[in-house]
mmCIF file of C-alpha atoms in Angstrom:
data_model
loop_
_atom_site.group_PDB
_atom_site.id
_atom_site.type_symbol
_atom_site.label_atom_id
_atom_site.label_comp_id
_atom_site.label_asym_id
_atom_site.label_seq_id
_atom_site.Cartn_x
_atom_site.Cartn_y
_atom_site.Cartn_z
ATOM 1 C CA MET A 13 90.375 132.030 113.525
ATOM 2 C CA THR A 14 92.557 135.502 114.421
ATOM 3 C CA ASP A 15 91.027 137.035 111.116
ATOM 4 C CA THR A 16 93.092 139.554 109.998
ATOM 5 C CA ARG A 17 91.920 140.681 106.897
ATOM 6 C CA THR A 18 93.221 144.092 105.607
ATOM 7 C CA ASP A 19 91.346 146.392 102.464
ATOM 8 C CA ARG A 20 94.998 146.330 100.664
ATOM 9 C CA PRO A 21 97.142 144.403 98.826
ATOM 10 C CA LEU A 22 98.281 141.781 100.349
ATOM 11 C CA GLY A 23 102.358 141.880 101.422
ATOM 12 C CA LEU A 24 104.726 140.858 102.987
ATOM 13 C CA GLY A 25 104.272 141.814 105.656
ATOM 14 C CA SER A 26 100.835 141.271 106.354
ATOM 15 C CA PHE A 27 100.213 137.661 108.515
ATOM 16 C CA SER A 28 101.788 138.205 111.807
ATOM 17 C CA ALA A 29 100.071 135.016 112.734
ATOM 18 C CA GLU A 30 102.698 133.344 110.516
ATOM 19 C CA ILE A 31 105.547 132.337 113.244
ATOM 20 C CA ASP A 32 108.909 131.737 111.506
ATOM 21 C CA PRO A 33 109.383 128.068 112.241
ATOM 22 C CA PRO A 34 113.033 126.411 113.696
ATOM 23 C CA LEU A 35 115.808 126.563 111.676
ATOM 24 C CA ASP A 36 116.311 123.253 111.320
ATOM 25 C CA THR A 37 112.607 122.700 109.644
ATOM 26 C CA VAL A 38 111.316 121.784 106.238
ATOM 27 C CA ARG A 39 108.327 123.551 105.356
ATOM 28 C CA LEU A 40 105.870 121.690 103.345
ATOM 29 C CA VAL A 41 102.735 123.267 101.660
ATOM 30 C CA ASP A 42 99.893 122.014 101.247
ATOM 31 C CA THR A 43 97.772 124.461 98.033
ATOM 32 C CA THR A 44 94.249 123.747 95.890
ATOM 33 C CA MET A 45 90.922 125.717 95.476
ATOM 34 C CA LEU A 46 89.258 121.703 95.454
ATOM 35 C CA TYR A 47 88.508 122.863 99.383
ATOM 36 C CA ALA A 48 85.564 123.750 101.129
ATOM 37 C CA PRO A 49 83.606 123.331 103.991
ATOM 38 C CA ARG A 50 81.610 120.543 102.417
ATOM 39 C CA SER A 51 84.271 118.976 100.258
ATOM 40 C CA GLY A 52 85.327 115.350 100.451
ATOM 41 C CA GLY A 53 88.327 113.103 98.501
ATOM 42 C CA VAL A 54 90.651 115.671 98.764
ATOM 43 C CA ARG A 55 89.458 117.994 102.029
ATOM 44 C CA ARG A 56 89.958 114.740 103.813
ATOM 45 C CA TYR A 57 93.254 113.773 102.057
ATOM 46 C CA LEU A 58 94.499 116.588 103.348
ATOM 47 C CA SER A 59 93.294 116.808 106.440
ATOM 48 C CA SER A 60 94.663 113.211 106.820
ATOM 49 C CA LYS A 61 98.493 114.633 105.526
ATOM 50 C CA ARG A 62 98.962 117.031 107.810
ATOM 51 C CA ALA A 63 97.725 114.037 110.421
ATOM 52 C CA TRP A 64 99.855 111.927 109.643
ATOM 53 C CA LEU A 65 102.806 114.379 109.235
ATOM 54 C CA ALA A 66 102.199 115.575 112.729
ATOM 55 C CA ALA A 67 102.873 112.182 114.670
ATOM 56 C CA ASN A 68 105.573 110.611 112.114
ATOM 57 C CA ARG A 69 107.645 113.912 110.723
ATOM 58 C CA PRO A 70 107.993 116.329 113.506
ATOM 59 C CA ALA A 71 110.249 117.987 111.679
ATOM 60 C CA VAL A 72 108.196 118.763 108.812
ATOM 61 C CA ARG A 73 105.691 121.904 109.251
ATOM 62 C CA HIS A 74 103.222 121.780 107.455
ATOM 63 C CA THR A 75 100.579 124.607 105.593
ATOM 64 C CA LEU A 76 97.484 124.948 103.479
ATOM 65 C CA VAL A 77 97.023 127.873 101.777
ATOM 66 C CA VAL A 78 93.399 127.935 100.649
ATOM 67 C CA PRO A 79 90.350 129.712 99.483
ATOM 68 C CA GLY A 80 88.472 131.514 101.839
ATOM 69 C CA ALA A 81 85.081 134.181 102.535
ATOM 70 C CA ARG A 82 88.834 136.239 103.721
ATOM 71 C CA ASP A 83 92.387 136.947 104.320
ATOM 72 C CA SER A 84 92.592 134.877 107.278
ATOM 73 C CA TYR A 85 95.466 133.244 109.048
ATOM 74 C CA ASP A 86 94.232 130.378 112.006
ATOM 75 C CA GLY A 87 96.798 129.758 113.776
ATOM 76 C CA ASN A 88 97.126 126.446 112.753
ATOM 77 C CA GLY A 89 99.097 125.956 109.728
ATOM 78 C CA ARG A 90 96.423 127.833 107.620
ATOM 79 C CA VAL A 91 96.692 129.726 105.763
ATOM 80 C CA SER A 92 93.102 131.561 103.401
ATOM 81 C CA ILE A 93 92.719 133.679 100.694
ATOM 82 C CA TYR A 94 90.108 135.283 100.299
ATOM 83 C CA ALA A 95 87.893 134.120 96.884
ATOM 84 C CA ALA A 96 84.489 134.528 95.545
ATOM 85 C CA PRO A 97 82.178 132.299 95.593
ATOM 86 C CA LEU A 98 81.544 129.788 92.599
ATOM 87 C CA PRO A 99 77.591 129.782 91.315
ATOM 88 C CA PHE A 100 76.330 126.760 92.362
ATOM 89 C CA GLY A 101 79.932 125.513 93.764
ATOM 90 C CA ALA A 102 78.498 123.765 96.533
ATOM 91 C CA GLY A 103 81.125 126.457 98.521
ATOM 92 C CA TYR A 104 84.119 126.170 96.627
ATOM 93 C CA ARG A 105 85.088 129.729 95.329
ATOM 94 C CA TRP A 106 87.189 130.828 92.262
ATOM 95 C CA PRO A 107 91.104 132.408 93.536
ATOM 96 C CA VAL A 108 91.633 135.178 91.130
ATOM 97 C CA VAL A 109 94.629 136.735 91.242
ATOM 98 C CA LYS A 110 97.443 134.846 90.032
ATOM 99 C CA ALA A 111 100.430 137.243 91.564
ATOM 100 C CA ALA A 112 98.692 137.596 95.398
ATOM 101 C CA TRP A 113 98.488 133.761 95.698
ATOM 102 C CA MET A 114 101.641 133.682 94.718
ATOM 103 C CA GLU A 115 103.380 136.224 97.332
ATOM 104 C CA ARG A 116 100.795 134.040 99.691
ATOM 105 C CA LEU A 117 103.322 131.263 98.987
ATOM 106 C CA ILE A 118 106.340 132.822 98.576
ATOM 107 C CA ARG A 119 105.577 134.008 102.095
ATOM 108 C CA GLN A 120 105.577 130.520 103.541
ATOM 109 C CA ARG A 121 108.964 129.878 102.586
ATOM 110 C CA PRO A 122 108.390 126.334 101.463
ATOM 111 C CA ASP A 123 110.903 124.160 100.948
ATOM 112 C CA ILE A 124 108.226 121.961 98.620
ATOM 113 C CA ILE A 125 104.638 123.299 97.851
ATOM 114 C CA GLU A 126 102.390 120.926 96.162
ATOM 115 C CA ALA A 127 99.554 121.745 93.695
ATOM 116 C CA GLY A 128 96.449 120.455 94.392
ATOM 117 C CA ASP A 129 94.865 121.487 91.273
ATOM 118 C CA PRO A 130 96.144 123.600 88.032
ATOM 119 C CA TYR A 131 94.164 126.581 88.481
ATOM 120 C CA THR A 132 94.939 129.293 89.647
ATOM 121 C CA PRO A 133 96.769 127.551 92.783
ATOM 122 C CA GLY A 134 98.592 125.407 90.694
ATOM 123 C CA LEU A 135 100.380 128.078 88.687
ATOM 124 C CA ALA A 136 101.427 130.230 90.998
ATOM 125 C CA ALA A 137 102.508 127.030 93.013
ATOM 126 C CA LEU A 138 104.698 127.396 89.521
ATOM 127 C CA ARG A 139 105.879 130.669 89.508
ATOM 128 C CA ALA A 140 107.102 130.290 93.434
ATOM 129 C CA GLY A 141 108.833 127.465 92.818
ATOM 130 C CA ASP A 142 110.862 129.125 90.423
ATOM 131 C CA ALA A 143 111.023 132.505 92.285
ATOM 132 C CA LEU A 144 111.931 130.878 95.063
ATOM 133 C CA GLY A 145 114.320 127.350 92.937
ATOM 134 C CA VAL A 146 112.287 124.850 94.971
ATOM 135 C CA PRO A 147 110.454 121.685 93.654
ATOM 136 C CA VAL A 148 106.474 121.257 92.578
ATOM 137 C CA VAL A 149 104.989 118.218 92.867
ATOM 138 C CA GLY A 150 101.342 118.597 91.249
ATOM 139 C CA PHE A 151 98.575 116.399 92.571
ATOM 140 C CA CYS A 152 95.965 115.371 90.043
ATOM 141 C CA HIS A 153 92.675 114.820 91.785
ATOM 142 C CA THR A 154 90.485 116.431 88.210
ATOM 143 C CA ASP A 155 90.299 114.337 84.858
ATOM 144 C CA LEU A 156 89.724 117.927 83.302
ATOM 145 C CA GLY A 157 89.201 117.112 79.789
ATOM 146 C CA LYS A 158 86.517 114.083 80.752
ATOM 147 C CA LEU A 159 85.024 116.738 82.696
ATOM 148 C CA ALA A 160 85.017 119.187 79.590
ATOM 149 C CA ALA A 161 83.105 116.870 78.027
ATOM 150 C CA LEU A 162 80.789 115.891 80.153
ATOM 151 C CA HIS A 163 79.654 119.256 81.013
ATOM 152 C CA ILE A 164 80.136 121.568 77.957
ATOM 153 C CA GLY A 165 80.707 118.736 74.763
ATOM 154 C CA GLU A 166 82.574 116.145 73.171
ATOM 155 C CA TRP A 167 84.766 118.462 71.264
ATOM 156 C CA ALA A 168 85.790 120.088 74.061
ATOM 157 C CA GLU A 169 88.050 116.716 75.539
ATOM 158 C CA LYS A 170 91.221 117.433 73.267
ATOM 159 C CA PRO A 171 91.782 121.445 73.130
ATOM 160 C CA VAL A 172 91.135 120.882 77.818
ATOM 161 C CA GLN A 173 92.816 117.854 77.811
ATOM 162 C CA LYS A 174 96.264 119.321 75.995
ATOM 163 C CA ARG A 175 95.788 123.390 78.409
ATOM 164 C CA TRP A 176 95.636 120.382 81.174
ATOM 165 C CA ALA A 177 99.143 118.368 80.410
ATOM 166 C CA ALA A 178 100.913 121.591 79.455
ATOM 167 C CA VAL A 179 100.512 122.454 83.019
ATOM 168 C CA TYR A 180 100.754 118.615 85.003
ATOM 169 C CA ARG A 181 104.078 118.791 82.621
ATOM 170 C CA GLN A 182 105.619 121.838 84.652
ATOM 171 C CA PHE A 183 105.746 119.757 87.661
ATOM 172 C CA ASP A 184 108.895 118.322 88.648
ATOM 173 C CA GLN A 185 106.876 115.663 89.919
ATOM 174 C CA ALA A 186 102.851 114.478 88.228
ATOM 175 C CA VAL A 187 101.172 112.002 90.589
ATOM 176 C CA ALA A 188 97.318 110.661 90.564
ATOM 177 C CA PRO A 189 95.088 109.014 93.154
ATOM 178 C CA SER A 190 95.224 105.995 90.113
ATOM 179 C CA ARG A 191 97.099 103.835 87.106
ATOM 180 C CA PHE A 192 93.498 105.846 85.410
ATOM 181 C CA ILE A 193 94.750 108.989 86.146
ATOM 182 C CA ALA A 194 98.232 108.558 85.449
ATOM 183 C CA GLY A 195 97.724 106.798 82.479
ATOM 184 C CA ARG A 196 95.482 109.614 80.704
ATOM 185 C CA LEU A 197 98.111 112.041 82.007
ATOM 186 C CA ILE A 198 101.465 109.970 79.974
ATOM 187 C CA GLU A 199 98.980 109.675 76.951
ATOM 188 C CA ALA A 200 98.330 113.825 77.016
ATOM 189 C CA GLY A 201 102.503 113.547 77.187
ATOM 190 C CA VAL A 202 103.027 114.444 80.860
ATOM 191 C CA HIS A 203 105.445 111.372 81.105
ATOM 192 C CA ASN A 204 106.326 111.742 84.441
ATOM 193 C CA ALA A 205 103.556 112.047 85.771
ATOM 194 C CA ILE A 206 103.451 108.408 88.774
ATOM 195 C CA GLY A 207 99.962 106.092 90.538
ATOM 196 C CA LEU A 208 99.762 106.883 94.046
ATOM 197 C CA PRO A 209 96.284 105.648 95.241
ATOM 198 C CA LEU A 210 95.404 107.239 98.404
ATOM 199 C CA GLY A 211 94.569 105.761 101.358
ATOM 200 C CA VAL A 212 91.748 105.408 104.731
ATOM 201 C CA ASP A 213 91.394 105.761 108.161
ATOM 202 C CA THR A 214 90.086 102.185 109.004
ATOM 203 C CA GLU A 215 89.776 102.831 112.801
ATOM 204 C CA LEU A 216 87.556 105.440 111.789
ATOM 205 C CA PHE A 217 85.778 103.965 109.325
ATOM 206 C CA HIS A 218 85.042 101.041 111.143
ATOM 207 C CA PRO A 219 82.004 98.524 111.147
ATOM 208 C CA SER A 220 81.903 98.889 114.582
ATOM 209 C CA ARG A 221 79.731 102.458 114.123
ATOM 210 C CA ALA A 222 76.951 100.480 112.925
ATOM 211 C CA ASP A 223 73.473 101.450 114.172
ATOM 212 C CA ARG A 224 71.250 99.662 111.576
ATOM 213 C CA ASP A 225 68.285 100.197 113.673
ATOM 214 C CA ALA A 226 68.380 104.006 114.323
ATOM 215 C CA LEU A 227 68.945 104.526 110.893
ATOM 216 C CA ARG A 228 66.096 102.762 109.751
ATOM 217 C CA ARG A 229 63.743 104.251 111.678
ATOM 218 C CA ARG A 230 65.713 107.925 110.897
ATOM 219 C CA LEU A 231 64.608 107.463 107.596
ATOM 220 C CA GLY A 232 60.716 105.768 108.387
ATOM 221 C CA LEU A 233 62.652 102.087 106.723
ATOM 222 C CA ALA A 234 61.661 98.942 107.650
ATOM 223 C CA PRO A 235 64.263 96.693 108.958
ATOM 224 C CA ASP A 236 63.682 94.439 106.237
ATOM 225 C CA GLU A 237 65.008 97.190 104.142
ATOM 226 C CA LYS A 238 67.508 96.942 101.172
ATOM 227 C CA LEU A 239 69.615 100.084 101.775
ATOM 228 C CA LEU A 240 71.694 101.400 99.156
ATOM 229 C CA VAL A 241 74.360 104.340 99.829
ATOM 230 C CA PHE A 242 75.879 107.020 98.088
ATOM 231 C CA ALA A 243 78.170 109.699 99.408
ATOM 232 C CA GLY A 244 78.947 112.462 97.869
ATOM 233 C CA ARG A 245 77.843 116.225 96.015
ATOM 234 C CA PRO A 246 75.202 115.953 93.403
ATOM 235 C CA ALA A 247 77.952 116.837 90.837
ATOM 236 C CA ARG A 248 76.956 115.980 87.216
ATOM 237 C CA GLU A 249 79.686 113.857 86.962
ATOM 238 C CA LYS A 250 78.939 111.564 89.759
ATOM 239 C CA ARG A 251 76.139 109.622 87.139
ATOM 240 C CA LEU A 252 73.051 109.859 90.307
ATOM 241 C CA ASP A 253 70.653 109.772 87.770
ATOM 242 C CA VAL A 254 72.198 105.965 86.890
ATOM 243 C CA LEU A 255 71.604 105.092 90.758
ATOM 244 C CA VAL A 256 68.047 106.270 90.464
ATOM 245 C CA GLY A 257 67.386 104.446 87.566
ATOM 246 C CA ALA A 258 68.981 101.504 88.638
ATOM 247 C CA VAL A 259 66.522 101.578 91.815
ATOM 248 C CA GLU A 260 63.460 102.640 89.948
ATOM 249 C CA ARG A 261 63.854 99.595 88.225
ATOM 250 C CA LEU A 262 64.547 97.085 90.854
ATOM 251 C CA GLY A 263 61.574 98.722 92.814
ATOM 252 C CA VAL A 264 60.691 97.030 96.200
ATOM 253 C CA PRO A 265 62.628 95.920 99.008
ATOM 254 C CA TYR A 266 65.362 98.511 97.114
ATOM 255 C CA LYS A 267 66.035 101.829 98.749
ATOM 256 C CA LEU A 268 68.520 104.250 97.853
ATOM 257 C CA LEU A 269 70.571 107.245 100.085
ATOM 258 C CA PHE A 270 72.550 110.236 99.190
ATOM 259 C CA VAL A 271 74.573 111.123 101.228
ATOM 260 C CA GLY A 272 75.448 115.227 100.961
ATOM 261 C CA ALA A 273 73.368 116.166 98.249
ATOM 262 C CA GLY A 274 70.802 117.371 100.355
ATOM 263 C CA GLY A 275 67.940 118.897 97.531
ATOM 264 C CA GLY A 276 70.305 118.409 94.536
ATOM 265 C CA ALA A 277 69.460 114.638 94.645
ATOM 266 C CA PRO A 278 67.423 112.959 91.535
ATOM 267 C CA ILE A 279 63.733 113.061 93.371
ATOM 268 C CA SER A 280 61.994 109.882 93.340
ATOM 269 C CA ASP A 281 59.745 107.519 95.538
ATOM 270 C CA ARG A 282 62.339 105.210 95.528
ATOM 271 C CA ALA A 283 65.099 107.605 96.980
ATOM 272 C CA LEU A 284 65.798 109.341 99.846
ATOM 273 C CA SER A 285 68.578 112.146 101.073
ATOM 274 C CA LEU A 286 70.352 114.024 103.819
ATOM 275 C CA ASP A 287 72.740 116.871 103.582
ATOM 276 C CA TYR A 288 76.269 116.749 103.568
ATOM 277 C CA VAL A 289 77.455 115.536 107.002
ATOM 278 C CA ARG A 290 80.863 117.237 108.245
ATOM 279 C CA ASP A 291 81.795 114.725 111.656
ATOM 280 C CA PRO A 292 83.779 112.142 109.878
ATOM 281 C CA ALA A 293 82.230 109.577 112.417
ATOM 282 C CA GLU A 294 78.775 110.756 111.723
ATOM 283 C CA LEU A 295 79.135 109.832 107.929
ATOM 284 C CA ALA A 296 80.905 106.470 109.152
ATOM 285 C CA GLY A 297 78.012 105.565 110.968
ATOM 286 C CA ILE A 298 75.759 106.154 108.282
ATOM 287 C CA LEU A 299 77.871 103.845 105.447
ATOM 288 C CA ALA A 300 78.077 100.873 107.785
ATOM 289 C CA SER A 301 74.904 100.902 109.341
ATOM 290 C CA CYS A 302 74.096 100.854 105.153
ATOM 291 C CA ASP A 303 73.750 97.437 103.060
ATOM 292 C CA ALA A 304 75.729 98.293 100.103
ATOM 293 C CA PHE A 305 77.400 101.280 98.248
ATOM 294 C CA VAL A 306 77.071 102.619 94.879
ATOM 295 C CA HIS A 307 79.273 104.612 92.580
ATOM 296 C CA ALA A 308 77.776 105.276 88.659
ATOM 297 C CA ASN A 309 80.452 107.515 87.681
ATOM 298 C CA ASP A 310 82.609 105.630 84.973
ATOM 299 C CA ASN A 311 85.175 108.396 85.212
ATOM 300 C CA GLU A 312 86.163 109.088 89.208
ATOM 301 C CA PRO A 313 89.928 109.644 88.724
ATOM 302 C CA PHE A 314 90.265 107.371 92.769
ATOM 303 C CA GLY A 315 86.675 107.748 94.834
ATOM 304 C CA LEU A 316 88.010 107.993 98.126
ATOM 305 C CA ILE A 317 84.670 107.244 99.493
ATOM 306 C CA VAL A 318 84.835 104.025 97.933
ATOM 307 C CA LEU A 319 87.815 102.819 100.250
ATOM 308 C CA GLU A 320 85.687 104.801 103.457
ATOM 309 C CA ALA A 321 82.334 102.682 102.559
ATOM 310 C CA MET A 322 84.668 99.602 102.062
ATOM 311 C CA ALA A 323 86.473 100.368 105.807
ATOM 312 C CA CYS A 324 82.984 100.699 106.867
ATOM 313 C CA GLY A 325 82.604 97.268 105.773
ATOM 314 C CA LEU A 326 80.385 97.509 103.579
ATOM 315 C CA PRO A 327 80.320 96.046 99.237
ATOM 316 C CA VAL A 328 80.726 98.157 96.572
ATOM 317 C CA VAL A 329 78.537 98.258 92.888
ATOM 318 C CA GLY A 330 80.752 100.388 90.540
ATOM 319 C CA VAL A 331 81.375 100.263 87.134
ATOM 320 C CA ALA A 332 83.618 98.485 85.057
ATOM 321 C CA ALA A 333 86.282 101.664 84.332
ATOM 322 C CA GLY A 334 87.955 104.485 85.887
ATOM 323 C CA GLY A 335 89.930 104.819 89.059
ATOM 324 C CA VAL A 336 86.576 103.037 91.383
ATOM 325 C CA ALA A 337 87.505 99.806 89.641
ATOM 326 C CA GLU A 338 91.445 99.336 90.052
ATOM 327 C CA SER A 339 89.008 99.226 94.244
ATOM 328 C CA VAL A 340 86.157 97.461 93.330
ATOM 329 C CA ASP A 341 86.425 93.459 91.808
ATOM 330 C CA GLY A 342 84.076 90.224 93.050
ATOM 331 C CA ALA A 343 86.279 89.505 95.470
ATOM 332 C CA VAL A 344 84.741 93.039 97.457
ATOM 333 C CA GLY A 345 81.848 93.454 94.828
ATOM 334 C CA GLU A 346 79.749 94.048 91.833
ATOM 335 C CA LEU A 347 81.381 95.612 88.805
ATOM 336 C CA ALA A 348 77.856 96.883 86.422
ATOM 337 C CA VAL A 349 79.528 96.394 82.361
ATOM 338 C CA ARG A 350 78.133 100.487 81.571
ATOM 339 C CA SER A 351 77.466 103.200 83.628
ATOM 340 C CA GLU A 352 73.643 103.256 82.892
ATOM 341 C CA PRO A 353 69.570 102.062 84.738
ATOM 342 C CA GLY A 354 69.761 98.402 83.613
ATOM 343 C CA ALA A 355 73.169 97.166 84.018
ATOM 344 C CA PHE A 356 73.095 98.769 87.057
ATOM 345 C CA ALA A 357 69.970 97.021 88.666
ATOM 346 C CA GLU A 358 71.604 93.926 86.981
ATOM 347 C CA ALA A 359 74.961 94.597 89.450
ATOM 348 C CA ILE A 360 73.210 95.138 92.475
ATOM 349 C CA GLU A 361 71.160 91.834 92.225
ATOM 350 C CA ALA A 362 73.869 90.162 91.467
ATOM 351 C CA LEU A 363 75.608 90.851 94.462
ATOM 352 C CA PHE A 364 71.890 90.806 96.899
ATOM 353 C CA ALA A 365 72.021 87.465 95.354
ATOM 354 C CA ARG A 366 75.379 85.684 97.385
ATOM 355 C CA ASP A 367 76.293 86.457 101.565
ATOM 356 C CA LEU A 368 76.113 90.565 101.328
ATOM 357 C CA ALA A 369 78.427 89.704 104.754
ATOM 358 C CA ALA A 370 81.124 87.668 103.128
ATOM 359 C CA VAL A 371 81.425 90.674 100.635
ATOM 360 C CA GLY A 372 82.109 93.272 103.217
ATOM 361 C CA ALA A 373 84.376 91.555 105.414
ATOM 362 C CA ALA A 374 86.310 90.995 102.590
ATOM 363 C CA ALA A 375 85.619 94.753 101.807
ATOM 364 C CA ARG A 376 87.361 95.956 104.746
ATOM 365 C CA ARG A 377 89.955 93.467 104.592
ATOM 366 C CA ARG A 378 91.077 94.708 101.281
ATOM 367 C CA ALA A 379 90.830 98.272 102.983
ATOM 368 C CA MET A 380 92.862 97.241 105.743
ATOM 369 C CA GLU A 381 95.763 95.691 104.186
ATOM 370 C CA ARG A 382 96.383 97.882 100.351
ATOM 371 C CA HIS A 383 94.493 101.208 101.646
ATOM 372 C CA GLY A 384 96.311 102.384 105.062
ATOM 373 C CA TRP A 385 97.183 106.249 105.119
ATOM 374 C CA ASP A 386 100.743 105.244 106.239
ATOM 375 C CA ALA A 387 101.987 103.741 103.408
ATOM 376 C CA VAL A 388 100.957 106.658 101.336
ATOM 377 C CA PHE A 389 102.274 109.161 103.362
ATOM 378 C CA ARG A 390 105.601 107.067 103.367
ATOM 379 C CA GLN A 391 105.724 106.652 100.075
ATOM 380 C CA LEU A 392 105.212 111.010 99.278
ATOM 381 C CA CYS A 393 107.777 111.698 102.263
ATOM 382 C CA PHE A 394 109.754 109.557 99.297
ATOM 383 C CA ILE A 395 109.044 111.713 96.697
ATOM 384 C CA TYR A 396 109.119 114.989 98.514
ATOM 385 C CA GLY A 397 112.531 113.780 100.291
ATOM 386 C CA GLY A 398 113.765 113.168 96.713
ATOM 387 C CA LEU A 399 112.341 115.871 95.166
ATOM 388 C CA THR A 400 114.445 118.467 98.072
ATOM 389 C CA GLY A 401 117.652 116.315 99.128
ATOM 390 C CA ARG A 402 115.999 116.759 102.916
ATOM 391 C CA SER A 403 116.020 114.669 105.686
ATOM 392 C CA ALA A 404 113.622 115.084 107.484
ATOM 393 C CA PHE A 405 111.012 113.833 105.127
ATOM 394 C CA GLY A 406 112.825 110.322 105.703
ATOM 395 C CA GLY A 407 112.667 110.003 101.705
ATOM 396 C CA LEU A 408 117.089 111.281 101.231
ATOM 397 C CA SER A 409 117.632 110.043 97.946
ATOM 398 C CA HIS A 410 118.886 112.223 95.977
ATOM 399 C CA LEU A 411 119.720 115.988 95.577
ATOM 400 C CA ARG A 412 118.051 118.473 93.268
ATOM 401 C CA ASN A 413 119.938 121.194 91.630
ATOM 402 C CA HIS A 414 118.550 125.239 90.475
#
């Protein structure tokens, strides 16, 4: 990485490594604070988009503007702006200076911006869009009202939701990863919100990566133990306590593996924990080597990791609420009636009473047939083309007037 840290405020002349593209290139900038060394779905979405654009839309120059430990440019389209680390934030950083963020966005001279949060980057994106006269898309990865209710108290949900909606109403197009979140936005007055389910790399996340015996040896498990897996941060909204409570009710021969929770996982003699797995191929191998994927968050915006598990041939036990319920049904797993240990244990037992291999094969088929990244990014480019009038996106529908 080319380190260009300075001790003065960012100026339009800084970051000389950012070479101007050819004149016929269209510039797309993604910006979000939800991007960290150990982040999951949002980072995977952005890296997958970047790879797809390079292969399928060569006239689109894609740049990421994200928080980092220093001001830098990596020479490959990622601009980092210094932001202080969040305490207990699992590597996430909180940008504070909106003006500096706006300046960096303007320096990229984008034709369109996609903001992946309603925080400082999202607000700076709106200001930059106004300054440049370019459209700004708001991709909603988080239901702030529900998070506020969980972490602060139910009294906080409505005022936070009101502020959340006020930001997303300003975007030229609001996009959500599920009908669940799109519906929440529409209910809050964001009437241009649409649901666009995310995708999965079905070649990377593949049943052939399984090595059940090796994983069980690594974990010290007997071959006949039933191994459930959850991968993700040990955040409160993930409801890891429900998963542990369910597996403790079930007892022998069920075991629960947390991937990415590290020392933040609940302690139980029925649970095991691995640290964050940076290599997605290694993660795919772990997932494919387990018996079923479990996910207890009843307010999950989408749950990209659920699709990745399905692509690996795993049946899924989720909750009949939130975004996960849009991907999972009785054909590919089981849905607990509510997110509590007893109901979840019943759903797990119901799954293991079925032909697990057949359900896992159905999960793999659904991931392949409904959730390829190609369809997702073609639709997204259609939106970009409609807003910008630029045919390079392959989705030209009308010119935007400013």
